[in-house]
Short mmCIF file of C-alpha atoms in Angstrom, two decimals:
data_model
loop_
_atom_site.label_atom_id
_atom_site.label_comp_id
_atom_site.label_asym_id
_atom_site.label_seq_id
_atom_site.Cartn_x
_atom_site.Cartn_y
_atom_site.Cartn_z
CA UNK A 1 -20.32 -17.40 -9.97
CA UNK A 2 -20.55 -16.06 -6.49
CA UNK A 3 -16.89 -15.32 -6.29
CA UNK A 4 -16.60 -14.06 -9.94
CA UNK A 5 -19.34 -11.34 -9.02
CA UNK A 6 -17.39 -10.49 -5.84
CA UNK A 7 -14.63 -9.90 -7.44
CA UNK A 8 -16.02 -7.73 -10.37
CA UNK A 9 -17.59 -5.75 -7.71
CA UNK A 10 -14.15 -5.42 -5.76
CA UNK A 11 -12.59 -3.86 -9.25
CA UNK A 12 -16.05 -2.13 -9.93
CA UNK A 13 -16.39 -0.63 -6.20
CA UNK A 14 -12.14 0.60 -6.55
CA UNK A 15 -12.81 1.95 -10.46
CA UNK A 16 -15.52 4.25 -8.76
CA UNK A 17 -12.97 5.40 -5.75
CA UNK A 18 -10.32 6.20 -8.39
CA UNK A 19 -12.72 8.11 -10.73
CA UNK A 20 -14.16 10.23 -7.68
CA UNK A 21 -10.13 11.12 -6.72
CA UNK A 22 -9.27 11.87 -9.99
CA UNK A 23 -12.12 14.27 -10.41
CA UNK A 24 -10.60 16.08 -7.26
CA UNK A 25 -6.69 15.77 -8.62
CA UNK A 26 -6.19 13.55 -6.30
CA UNK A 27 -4.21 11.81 -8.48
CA UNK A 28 -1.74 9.53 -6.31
CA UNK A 29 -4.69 8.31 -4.14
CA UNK A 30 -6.44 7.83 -8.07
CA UNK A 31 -3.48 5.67 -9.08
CA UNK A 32 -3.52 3.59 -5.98
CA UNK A 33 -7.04 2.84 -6.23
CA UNK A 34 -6.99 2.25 -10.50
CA UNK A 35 -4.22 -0.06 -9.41
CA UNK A 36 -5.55 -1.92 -6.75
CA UNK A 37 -9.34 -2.36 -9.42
CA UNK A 38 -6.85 -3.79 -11.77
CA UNK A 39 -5.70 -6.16 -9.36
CA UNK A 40 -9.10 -7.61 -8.51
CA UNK A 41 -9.76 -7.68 -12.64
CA UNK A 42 -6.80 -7.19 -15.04
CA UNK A 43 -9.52 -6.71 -17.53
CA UNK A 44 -11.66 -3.93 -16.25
CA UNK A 45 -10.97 -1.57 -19.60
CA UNK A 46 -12.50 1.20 -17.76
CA UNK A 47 -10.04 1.43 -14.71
CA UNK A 48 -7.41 0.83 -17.49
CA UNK A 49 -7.85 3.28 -19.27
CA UNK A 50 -8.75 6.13 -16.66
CA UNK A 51 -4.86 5.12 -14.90
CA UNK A 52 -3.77 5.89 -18.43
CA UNK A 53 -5.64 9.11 -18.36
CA UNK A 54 -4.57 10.42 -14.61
CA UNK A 55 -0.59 8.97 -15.61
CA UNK A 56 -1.07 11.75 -18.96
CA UNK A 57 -2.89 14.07 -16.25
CA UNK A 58 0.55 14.58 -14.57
CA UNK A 59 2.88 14.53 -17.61
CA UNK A 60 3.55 10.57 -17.42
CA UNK A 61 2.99 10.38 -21.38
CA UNK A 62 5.08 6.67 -21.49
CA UNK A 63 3.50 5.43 -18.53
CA UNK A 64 -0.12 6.70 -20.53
CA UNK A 65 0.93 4.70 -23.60
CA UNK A 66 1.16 1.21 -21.85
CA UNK A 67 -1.76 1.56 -20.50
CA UNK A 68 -3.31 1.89 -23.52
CA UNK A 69 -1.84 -0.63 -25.49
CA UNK A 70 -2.35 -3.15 -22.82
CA UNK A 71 -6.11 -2.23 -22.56
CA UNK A 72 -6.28 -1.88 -26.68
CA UNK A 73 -4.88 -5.93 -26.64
CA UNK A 74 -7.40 -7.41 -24.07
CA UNK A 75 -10.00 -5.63 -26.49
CA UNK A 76 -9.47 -4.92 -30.00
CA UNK A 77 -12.46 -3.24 -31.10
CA UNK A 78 -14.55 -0.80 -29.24
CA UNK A 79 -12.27 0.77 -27.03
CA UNK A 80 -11.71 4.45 -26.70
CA UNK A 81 -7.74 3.51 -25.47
CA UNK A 82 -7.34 3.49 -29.52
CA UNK A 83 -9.05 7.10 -29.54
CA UNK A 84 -6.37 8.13 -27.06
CA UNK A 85 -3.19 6.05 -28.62
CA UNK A 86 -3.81 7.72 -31.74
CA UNK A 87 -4.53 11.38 -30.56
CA UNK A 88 -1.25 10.92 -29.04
CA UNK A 89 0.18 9.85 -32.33
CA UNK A 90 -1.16 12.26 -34.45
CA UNK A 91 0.31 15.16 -33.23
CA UNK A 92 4.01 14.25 -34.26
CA UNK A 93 5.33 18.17 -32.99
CA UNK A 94 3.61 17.38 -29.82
CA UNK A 95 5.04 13.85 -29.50
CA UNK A 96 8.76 15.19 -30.22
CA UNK A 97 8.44 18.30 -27.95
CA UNK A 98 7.33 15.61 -24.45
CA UNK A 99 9.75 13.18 -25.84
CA UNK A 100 12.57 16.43 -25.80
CA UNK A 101 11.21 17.56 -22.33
CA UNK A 102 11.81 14.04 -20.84
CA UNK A 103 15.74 14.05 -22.37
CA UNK A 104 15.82 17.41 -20.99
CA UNK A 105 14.50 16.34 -17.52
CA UNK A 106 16.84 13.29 -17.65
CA UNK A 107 19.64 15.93 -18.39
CA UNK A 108 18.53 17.98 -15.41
CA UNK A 109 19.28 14.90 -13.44
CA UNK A 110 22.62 14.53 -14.02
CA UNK A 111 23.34 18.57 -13.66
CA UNK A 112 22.19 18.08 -9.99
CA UNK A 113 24.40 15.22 -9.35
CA UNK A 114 27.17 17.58 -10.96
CA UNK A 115 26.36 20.21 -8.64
CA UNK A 116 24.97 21.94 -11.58
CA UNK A 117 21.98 23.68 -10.40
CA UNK A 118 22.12 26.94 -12.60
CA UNK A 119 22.11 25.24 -15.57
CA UNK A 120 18.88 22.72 -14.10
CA UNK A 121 17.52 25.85 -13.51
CA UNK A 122 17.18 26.97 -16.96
CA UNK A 123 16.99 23.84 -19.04
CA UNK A 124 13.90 22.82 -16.31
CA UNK A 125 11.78 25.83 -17.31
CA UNK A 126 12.05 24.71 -20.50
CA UNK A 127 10.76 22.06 -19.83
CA UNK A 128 8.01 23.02 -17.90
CA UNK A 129 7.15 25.75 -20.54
CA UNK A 130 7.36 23.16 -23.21
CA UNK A 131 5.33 20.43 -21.05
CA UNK A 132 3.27 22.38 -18.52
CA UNK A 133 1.73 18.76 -17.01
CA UNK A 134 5.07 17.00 -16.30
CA UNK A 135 5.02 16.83 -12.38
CA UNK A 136 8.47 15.44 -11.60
CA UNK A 137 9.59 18.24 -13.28
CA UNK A 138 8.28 20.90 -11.04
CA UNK A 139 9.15 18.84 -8.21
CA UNK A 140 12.51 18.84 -9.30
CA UNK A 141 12.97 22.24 -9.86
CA UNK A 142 11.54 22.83 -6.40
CA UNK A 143 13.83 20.50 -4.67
CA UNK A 144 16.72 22.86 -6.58
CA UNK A 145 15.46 26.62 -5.63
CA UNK A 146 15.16 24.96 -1.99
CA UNK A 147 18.61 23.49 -2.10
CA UNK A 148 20.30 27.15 -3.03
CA UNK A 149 17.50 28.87 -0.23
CA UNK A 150 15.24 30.29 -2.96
CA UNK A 151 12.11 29.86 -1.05
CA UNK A 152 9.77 32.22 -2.74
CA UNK A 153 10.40 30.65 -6.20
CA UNK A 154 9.98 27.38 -4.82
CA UNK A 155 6.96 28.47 -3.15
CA UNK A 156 5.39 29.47 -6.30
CA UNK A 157 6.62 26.04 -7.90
CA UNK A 158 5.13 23.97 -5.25
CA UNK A 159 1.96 25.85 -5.45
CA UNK A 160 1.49 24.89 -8.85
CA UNK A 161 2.70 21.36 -8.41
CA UNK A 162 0.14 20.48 -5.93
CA UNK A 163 -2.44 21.79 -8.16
CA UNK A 164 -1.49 19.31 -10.90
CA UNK A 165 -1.34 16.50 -7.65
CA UNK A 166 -3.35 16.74 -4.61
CA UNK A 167 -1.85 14.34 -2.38
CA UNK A 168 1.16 13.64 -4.02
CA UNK A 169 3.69 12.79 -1.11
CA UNK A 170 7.07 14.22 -2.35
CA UNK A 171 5.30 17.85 -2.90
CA UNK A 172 3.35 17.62 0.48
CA UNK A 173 7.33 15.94 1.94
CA UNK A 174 8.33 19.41 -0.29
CA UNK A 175 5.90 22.07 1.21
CA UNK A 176 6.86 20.75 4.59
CA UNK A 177 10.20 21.35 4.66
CA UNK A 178 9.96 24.63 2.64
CA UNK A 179 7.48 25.96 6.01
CA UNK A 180 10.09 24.80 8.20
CA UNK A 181 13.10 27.08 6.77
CA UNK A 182 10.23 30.00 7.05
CA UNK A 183 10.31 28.84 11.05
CA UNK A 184 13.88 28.73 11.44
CA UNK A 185 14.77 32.01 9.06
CA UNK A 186 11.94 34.14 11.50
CA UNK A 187 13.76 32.60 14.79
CA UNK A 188 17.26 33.70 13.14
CA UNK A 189 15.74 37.16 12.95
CA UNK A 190 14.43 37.35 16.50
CA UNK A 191 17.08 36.24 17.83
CA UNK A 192 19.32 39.42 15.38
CA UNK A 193 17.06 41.76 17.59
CA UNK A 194 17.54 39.96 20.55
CA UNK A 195 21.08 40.65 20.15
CA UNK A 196 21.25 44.25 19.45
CA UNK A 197 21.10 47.30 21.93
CA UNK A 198 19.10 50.34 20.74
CA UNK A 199 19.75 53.87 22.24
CA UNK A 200 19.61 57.21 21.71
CA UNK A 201 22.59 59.91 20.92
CA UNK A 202 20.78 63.22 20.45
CA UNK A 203 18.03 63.52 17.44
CA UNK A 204 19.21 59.63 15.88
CA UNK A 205 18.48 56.33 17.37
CA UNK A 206 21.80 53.68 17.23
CA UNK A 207 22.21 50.20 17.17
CA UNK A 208 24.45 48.15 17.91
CA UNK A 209 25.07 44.66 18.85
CA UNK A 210 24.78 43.66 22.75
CA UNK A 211 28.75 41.71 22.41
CA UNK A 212 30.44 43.25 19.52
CA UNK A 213 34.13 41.45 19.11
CA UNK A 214 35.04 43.24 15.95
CA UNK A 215 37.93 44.92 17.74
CA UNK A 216 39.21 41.89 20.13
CA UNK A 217 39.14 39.76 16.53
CA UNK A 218 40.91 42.80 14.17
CA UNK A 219 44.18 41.59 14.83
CA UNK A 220 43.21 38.00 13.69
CA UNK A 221 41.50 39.11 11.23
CA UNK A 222 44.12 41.41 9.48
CA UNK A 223 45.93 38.11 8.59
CA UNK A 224 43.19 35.94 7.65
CA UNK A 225 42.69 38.78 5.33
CA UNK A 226 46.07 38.04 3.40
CA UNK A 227 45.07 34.21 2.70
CA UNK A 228 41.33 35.09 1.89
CA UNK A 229 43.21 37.40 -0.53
CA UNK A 230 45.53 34.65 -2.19
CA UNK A 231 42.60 32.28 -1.90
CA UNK A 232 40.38 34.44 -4.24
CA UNK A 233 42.98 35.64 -6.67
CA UNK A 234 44.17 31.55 -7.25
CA UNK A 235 39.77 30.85 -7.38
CA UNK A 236 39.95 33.94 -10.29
CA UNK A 237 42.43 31.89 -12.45
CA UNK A 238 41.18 28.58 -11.80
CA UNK A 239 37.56 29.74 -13.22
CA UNK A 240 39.12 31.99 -16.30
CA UNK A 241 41.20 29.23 -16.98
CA UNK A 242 39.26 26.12 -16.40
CA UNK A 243 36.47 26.65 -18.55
CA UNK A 244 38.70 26.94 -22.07
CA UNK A 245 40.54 23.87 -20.92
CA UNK A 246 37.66 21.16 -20.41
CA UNK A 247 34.90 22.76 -22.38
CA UNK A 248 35.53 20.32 -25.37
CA UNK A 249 35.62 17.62 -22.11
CA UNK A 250 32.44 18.96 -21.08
CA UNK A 251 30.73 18.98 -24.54
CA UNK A 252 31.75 15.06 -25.39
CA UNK A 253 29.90 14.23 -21.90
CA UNK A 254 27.41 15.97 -22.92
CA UNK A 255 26.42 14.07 -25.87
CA UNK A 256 27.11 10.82 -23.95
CA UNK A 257 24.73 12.01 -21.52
CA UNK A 258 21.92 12.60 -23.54
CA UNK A 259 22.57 9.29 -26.11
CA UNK A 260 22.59 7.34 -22.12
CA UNK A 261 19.39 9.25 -21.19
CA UNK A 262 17.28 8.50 -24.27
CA UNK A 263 18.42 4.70 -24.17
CA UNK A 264 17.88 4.45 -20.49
CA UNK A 265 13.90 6.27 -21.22
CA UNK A 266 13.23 3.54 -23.78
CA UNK A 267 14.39 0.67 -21.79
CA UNK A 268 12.00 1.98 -18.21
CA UNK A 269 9.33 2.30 -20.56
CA UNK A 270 9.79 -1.42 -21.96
CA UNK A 271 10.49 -2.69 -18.26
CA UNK A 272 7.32 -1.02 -16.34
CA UNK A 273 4.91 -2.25 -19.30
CA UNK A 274 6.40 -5.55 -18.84
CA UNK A 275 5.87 -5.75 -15.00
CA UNK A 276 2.95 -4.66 -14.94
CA UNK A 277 2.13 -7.31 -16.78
CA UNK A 278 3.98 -9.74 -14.75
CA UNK A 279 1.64 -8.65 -11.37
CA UNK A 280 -1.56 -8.80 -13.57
CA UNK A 281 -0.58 -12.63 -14.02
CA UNK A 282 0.39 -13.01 -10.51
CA UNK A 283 -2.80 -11.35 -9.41
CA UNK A 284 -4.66 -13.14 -11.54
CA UNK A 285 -2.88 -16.40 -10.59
CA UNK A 286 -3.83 -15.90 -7.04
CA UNK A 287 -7.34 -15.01 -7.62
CA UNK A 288 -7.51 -18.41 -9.56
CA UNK A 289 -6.19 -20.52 -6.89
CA UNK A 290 -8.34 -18.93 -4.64
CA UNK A 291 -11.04 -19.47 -6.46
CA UNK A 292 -10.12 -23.24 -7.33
CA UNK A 293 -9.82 -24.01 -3.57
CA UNK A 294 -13.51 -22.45 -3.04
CA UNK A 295 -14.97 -24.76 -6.46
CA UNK A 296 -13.24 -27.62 -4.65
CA UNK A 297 -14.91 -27.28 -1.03
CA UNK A 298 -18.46 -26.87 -2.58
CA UNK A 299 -17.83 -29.83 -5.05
CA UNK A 300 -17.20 -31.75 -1.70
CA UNK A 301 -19.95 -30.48 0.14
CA UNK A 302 -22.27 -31.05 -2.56
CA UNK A 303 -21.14 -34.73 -2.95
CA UNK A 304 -21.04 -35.36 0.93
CA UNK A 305 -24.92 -33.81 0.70
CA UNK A 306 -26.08 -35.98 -2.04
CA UNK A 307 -24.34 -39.48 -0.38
CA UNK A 308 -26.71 -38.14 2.68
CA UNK A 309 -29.44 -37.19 0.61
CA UNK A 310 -29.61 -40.83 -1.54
CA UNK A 311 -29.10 -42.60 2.03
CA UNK A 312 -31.70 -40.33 3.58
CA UNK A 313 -34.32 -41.12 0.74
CA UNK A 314 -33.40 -44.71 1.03
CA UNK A 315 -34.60 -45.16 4.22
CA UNK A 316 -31.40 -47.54 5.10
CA UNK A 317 -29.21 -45.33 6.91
CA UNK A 318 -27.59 -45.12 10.55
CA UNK A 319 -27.67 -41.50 12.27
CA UNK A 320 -24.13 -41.57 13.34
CA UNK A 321 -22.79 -42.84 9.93
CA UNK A 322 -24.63 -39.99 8.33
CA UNK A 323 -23.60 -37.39 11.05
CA UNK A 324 -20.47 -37.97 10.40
CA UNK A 325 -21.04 -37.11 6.47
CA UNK A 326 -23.38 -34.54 7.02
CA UNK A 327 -20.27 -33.05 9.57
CA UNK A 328 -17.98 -32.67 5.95
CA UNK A 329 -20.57 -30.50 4.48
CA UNK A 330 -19.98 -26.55 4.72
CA UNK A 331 -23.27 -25.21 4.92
CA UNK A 332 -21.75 -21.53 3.86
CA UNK A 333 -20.75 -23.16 0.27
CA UNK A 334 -24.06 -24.49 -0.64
CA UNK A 335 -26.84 -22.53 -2.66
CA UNK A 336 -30.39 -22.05 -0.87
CA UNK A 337 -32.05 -24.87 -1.86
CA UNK A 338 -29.51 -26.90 -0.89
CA UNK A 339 -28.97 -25.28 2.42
CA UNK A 340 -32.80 -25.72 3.23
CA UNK A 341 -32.23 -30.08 1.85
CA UNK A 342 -29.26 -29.93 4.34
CA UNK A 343 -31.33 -27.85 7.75
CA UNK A 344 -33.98 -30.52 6.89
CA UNK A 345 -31.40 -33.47 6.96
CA UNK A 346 -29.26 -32.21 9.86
CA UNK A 347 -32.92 -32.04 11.81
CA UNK A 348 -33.72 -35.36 11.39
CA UNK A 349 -30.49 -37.09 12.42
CA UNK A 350 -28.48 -34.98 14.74
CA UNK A 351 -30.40 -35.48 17.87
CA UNK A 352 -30.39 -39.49 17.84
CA UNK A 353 -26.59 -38.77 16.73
CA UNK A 354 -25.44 -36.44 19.36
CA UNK A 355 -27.39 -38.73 22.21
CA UNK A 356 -25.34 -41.69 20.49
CA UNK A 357 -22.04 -39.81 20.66
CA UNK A 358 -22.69 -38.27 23.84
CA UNK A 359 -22.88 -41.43 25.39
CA UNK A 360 -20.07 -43.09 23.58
CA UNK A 361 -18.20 -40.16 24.64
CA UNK A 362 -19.69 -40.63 28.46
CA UNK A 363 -18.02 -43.83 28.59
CA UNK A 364 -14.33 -43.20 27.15
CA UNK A 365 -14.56 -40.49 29.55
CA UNK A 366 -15.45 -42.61 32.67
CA UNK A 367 -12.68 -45.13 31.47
CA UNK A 368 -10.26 -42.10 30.87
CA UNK A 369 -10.16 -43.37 26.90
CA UNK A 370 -9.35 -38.95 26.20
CA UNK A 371 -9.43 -39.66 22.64
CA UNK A 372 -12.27 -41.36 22.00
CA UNK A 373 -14.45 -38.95 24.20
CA UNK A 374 -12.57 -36.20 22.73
CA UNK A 375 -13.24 -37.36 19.06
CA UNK A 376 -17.22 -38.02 20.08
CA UNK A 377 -18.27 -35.29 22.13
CA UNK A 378 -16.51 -33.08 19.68
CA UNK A 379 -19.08 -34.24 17.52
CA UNK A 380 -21.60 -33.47 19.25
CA UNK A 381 -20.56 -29.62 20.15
CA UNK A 382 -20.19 -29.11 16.46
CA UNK A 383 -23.76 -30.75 15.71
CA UNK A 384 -25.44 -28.69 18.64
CA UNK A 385 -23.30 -26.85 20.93
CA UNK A 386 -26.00 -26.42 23.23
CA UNK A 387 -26.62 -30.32 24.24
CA UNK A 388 -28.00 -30.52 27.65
CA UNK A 389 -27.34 -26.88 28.42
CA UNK A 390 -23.94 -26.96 28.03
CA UNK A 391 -22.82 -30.67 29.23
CA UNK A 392 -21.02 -31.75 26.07
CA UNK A 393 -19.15 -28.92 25.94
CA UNK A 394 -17.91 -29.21 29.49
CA UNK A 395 -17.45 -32.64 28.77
CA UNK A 396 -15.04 -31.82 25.96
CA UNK A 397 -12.87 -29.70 28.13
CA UNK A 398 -12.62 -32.52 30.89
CA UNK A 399 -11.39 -34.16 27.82
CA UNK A 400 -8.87 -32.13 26.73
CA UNK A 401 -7.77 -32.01 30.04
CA UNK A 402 -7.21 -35.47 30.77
CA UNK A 403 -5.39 -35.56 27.55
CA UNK A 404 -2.75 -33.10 28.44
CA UNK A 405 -4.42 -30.24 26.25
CA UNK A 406 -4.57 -27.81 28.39
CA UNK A 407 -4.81 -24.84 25.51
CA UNK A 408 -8.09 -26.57 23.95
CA UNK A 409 -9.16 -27.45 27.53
CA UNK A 410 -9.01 -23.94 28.46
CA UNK A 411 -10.88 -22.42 25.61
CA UNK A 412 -14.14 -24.70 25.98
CA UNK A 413 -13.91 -24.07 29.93
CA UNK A 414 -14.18 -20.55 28.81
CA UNK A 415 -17.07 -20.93 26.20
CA UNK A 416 -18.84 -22.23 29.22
CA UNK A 417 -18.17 -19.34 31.15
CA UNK A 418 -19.21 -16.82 27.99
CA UNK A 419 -22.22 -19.01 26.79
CA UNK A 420 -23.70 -21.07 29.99
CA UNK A 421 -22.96 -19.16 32.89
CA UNK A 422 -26.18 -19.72 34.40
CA UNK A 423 -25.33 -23.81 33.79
CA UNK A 424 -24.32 -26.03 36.62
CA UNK A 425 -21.08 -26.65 35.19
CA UNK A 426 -20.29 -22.90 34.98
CA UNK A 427 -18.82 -22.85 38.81
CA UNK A 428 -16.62 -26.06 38.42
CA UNK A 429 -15.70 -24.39 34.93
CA UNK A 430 -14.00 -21.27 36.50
CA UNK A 431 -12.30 -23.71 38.73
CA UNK A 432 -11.13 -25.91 36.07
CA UNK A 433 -9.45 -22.97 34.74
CA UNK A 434 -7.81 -21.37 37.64
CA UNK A 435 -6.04 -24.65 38.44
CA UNK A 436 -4.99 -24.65 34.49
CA UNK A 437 -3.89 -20.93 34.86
CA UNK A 438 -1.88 -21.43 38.27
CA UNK A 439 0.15 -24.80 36.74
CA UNK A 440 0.81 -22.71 33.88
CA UNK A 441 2.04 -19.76 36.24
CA UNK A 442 4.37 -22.39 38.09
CA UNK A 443 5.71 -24.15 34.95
CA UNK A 444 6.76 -20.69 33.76
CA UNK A 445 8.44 -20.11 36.81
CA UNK A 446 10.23 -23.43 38.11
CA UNK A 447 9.75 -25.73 35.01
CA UNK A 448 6.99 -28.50 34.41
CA UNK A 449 6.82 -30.59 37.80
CA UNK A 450 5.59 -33.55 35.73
#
C-alpha cells in the first residue's frame, strides 16, 4: 500500500504541474508533465483528459480524440471525456471543416517539398482562417515567409503562434533565427554606408560608392548582357508553354496527393492511439515488477522476523544463529510495530553476537584464515559499526587486505578515517592506505610486481 500511494501521488503531484502550465499556455511543458502523470498511473482520468484538452488547445483534434476514448474505456460512466467526444461529434460542419484543414495542411506539405511556396501560402491561410488553433500550421507558414525573407509576416505569424504555445521549441527554434536575419540585414546596411563617400557639389549632397567598378566591368558586362538576354527570352517560353502542357499532369497528382494524405491522417491517428497504449502497458509493467520485487523483500523480512520472534519467545535460541537471521531482515520494509519487535530483538542479541563474532573473527585473523574473519567481523560492522570504537571495522580492512581486496580494504580504512579519527587505529589507518595507494601507483606504471 505504501508504494501504491507513492505512486498515485507521483501521477497526482505531475497532474497538478501540467494543470498549472496549461493555465499559463505552456502547453509543451503541460504535455510533458500530463505524460509523464500518466506514466506513474495510466488510469488517472483527470491527467487524461486535461492532455486531451491542451492536444485540442493547439489544434491537435485526432490526438484530442484518443485521449478521450482511451480515458472513456478505463471508465464508462461518469466521465466528462464523453461530454467532450460528443461535443466534438455533434458539430458535423465543424468536424468536416478541421478534418479539411488537416488535408489542406498535409497538401501544404508536399507544395514545400515541390518548391511550391506561393501556393502554401494561400491554401495555409485557409487553413488557419478555417482552424484558428492548429499550431503546426502557423509554424509552417512561418518557416515559408522566412524561407522567401518575408520577415515581417513571419513576425506577425510567430507572434501569434507563441501565444497559442508558450514554450513550444520549434517557434522559440523559429523566433531565433527570424532575430538573427534582423542582425545580419542591419550589419549589411552598415556596412552599404560604410562603403559610400558623401560630398558636396554646390547646393546638393552626392553619393557615391568608395570603389565603384561599374566602368572597369562595362566591357564584361556588355556581353553577359547578350546571354542574360537569350536566357530570359528561352525562361519566357518555357513558363507560357509549360503550364498548358503538364497542367492535366499536375491535376492527376493532385488528386493522388490528397487521396495519399487523407489515408496517411487515418493511419497516424490509428498508430499514436495504439502506442500510446503500448507504453501505458510497458509503464505499467515496470511499475509492477517493481513493485513485486518490493512485496517480495518485506514477505522475507517479515518471515526472517517471525522465525526470530518464535525463537526469541521460546527462550531456546543461540545469539549468533539468530544474528545471522535477524541480519536478512530490512528494517526499511517493515511497518512500525514491527520495526519497534525488531529494535527490541536486535537489542537483546547483537552485543553477545558481535563479541562472539568479533572473536571468531580475532582468530581467523591471527591465523591469516581472510575469509572467515572477513565473513565474521563483517557481521559485526553491519550489527554495530561502532564496536570498540572502531576496532571491527579496522579489523575488516586488515581483512580485506590480507585477502588481496585492496578496493574493499581501502574503503573501510577510509570509514575509519571519516568516522573514528580520534580512534587509535586512525594513524595506522592512513598508513594502511598510502601503502595501498603507492602499489596501486606502481602497478599502473610497471605492472603488478607480484
Amino acid at each position: 500500500m505504501d508504494y501504491t500511494k507513492k505512486i498515485v501521488y507521483q501521477s497526482n503531484y505531475w497532474y497538478n504541474d501540467g494543470l498549472r502550465k496549461a493555465r499559463i499556455r505552456d502547453m509543451s511543458g503541460a504535455i510533458a508533465s500530463l505524460r509523464r502523470s500518466l506514466q506513474f498511473n495510466r488510469e488517472n482520468i483527470a491527467a487524461r483528459n486535461l492532455l486531451g484538452l491542451v492536444y485540442y488547445g493547439i489544434g491537435e483534434v485526432p490526438e484530442a480524440l484518443v485521449e478521450w476514448i482511451i480515458s472513456k474505456n478505463l471508465r464508462p460512466r461518469d466521465n466528462i471525456a464523453d461530454y467532450y467526444i460528443k461535443n466534438v461529434q455533434s458539430s458535423a460542419k465543424e468536424l468536416e471543416t478541421i478534418n479539411l484543414a488537416i488535408r489542406k495542411f498535409n497538401q501544404c506539405l508536399a507544395y514545400c517539398r515541390q518548391n511550391g511556396e506561393d501556393l502554401a501560402v494561400i491554401q495555409l491561410k485557409q487553413v488557419i482562417s478555417a482552424h484558428p488553433d492548429f499550431l503546426k500550421a502557423y509554424q509552417l507558414l512561418a518557416l515559408v515567409y522566412l524561407h522567401t525573407e518575408q520577415y515581417s509576416h513571419a513576425r506577425q505569424i510567430l507572434r501569434t503562434a507563441r501565444k497559442l504555445d508558450t514554450t513550444n521549441e520549434t517557434t522559440l527554434h523559429y523566433i531565433h533565427e527570424l532575430m538573427q536575419h534582423r542582425g545580419r540585414g542591419r550589419r549589411r546596411s552598415e556596412k552599404k554606408k560604410e562603403d559610400a563617400v558623401e560630398y558636396n557639389l554646390g547646393n546638393e549632397t552626392i553619393i557615391q560608392p568608395k570603389h565603384s567598378r561599374l566602368k572597369e566591368m562595362s566591357s564584361h558586362l556588355a556581353v553577359a548582357n547578350i546571354f542574360i538576354g537569350a536566357a530570359i527570352g528561352a525562361a519566357l517560353i518555357w513558363f507560357l508553354v509549360a503550364p498548358a502542357v503538364n497542367q492535366a499532369r499536375s491535376n492527376q497528382m493532385n488528386d493522388q496527393m490528397r487521396e495519399y494524405s487523407d489515408k496517411i491522417t487515418s493511419l497516424e491517428a490509428q498508430v499514436s492511439a495504439q502506442t500510446r497504449t503500448l507504453d501505458n502497458y510497458r509503464a505499467t509493467g515496470e511499475s509492477v515488477e517493481a513493485d513485486a520485487q518490493a512485496a517480495q523483500t518485506t514477505r522475507d523480512s517479515y518471515e526472517a522476523l517471525m522465525a526470530v520472534s518464535d525463537q526469541y519467545d521460546s527462550g531456546e535460541y543461540s545469539d549468533a544463529t539468530m544474528a545471522d537471521t535477524l541480519l536478512n531482515v530490512s528494517r526499511d520494509a517493515l511497518g512500525e510495530s514491527a520495526q519497534a519487535l525488531y529494535d527490541q530483538i536486535s537489542a537483546e542479541i547483537y552485543p553477545n553476537a558481535c563479541d562472539s563474532n568479533f572473536e571468531t573473527g580475532t582468530e581467523a585473523l591471527a591465523l591469516q584464515d581472510y575469509q572467515t574473519a572477513i565473513d565474521a567481523f563483517y557481521k559485526v560492522v553491519r550489527m554495530n559499526e561502532g564496536y570498540n570504537s572502531g576496532q571491527a571495522v579496522y579489523n575488516l580492512a586488515q581483512a580485506y587486505q590480507g585477502n588481496g581486496d585492496n578496493e574493499n580494504a581501502a574503503v573501510y580504512y577510509q570509514k575509519i578515517l571519516d568516522s573514528y579519527g580520534g580512534s587509535d587505529y586512525a594513524a595506522d589507518a592512513q598508513s594502511a592506505l598510502d601503502a595501498i595507494g603507492q602499489s596501486a601507483g606502481g602497478d599502473d606504471t610497471s605492472g603488478s610486481a607480484e
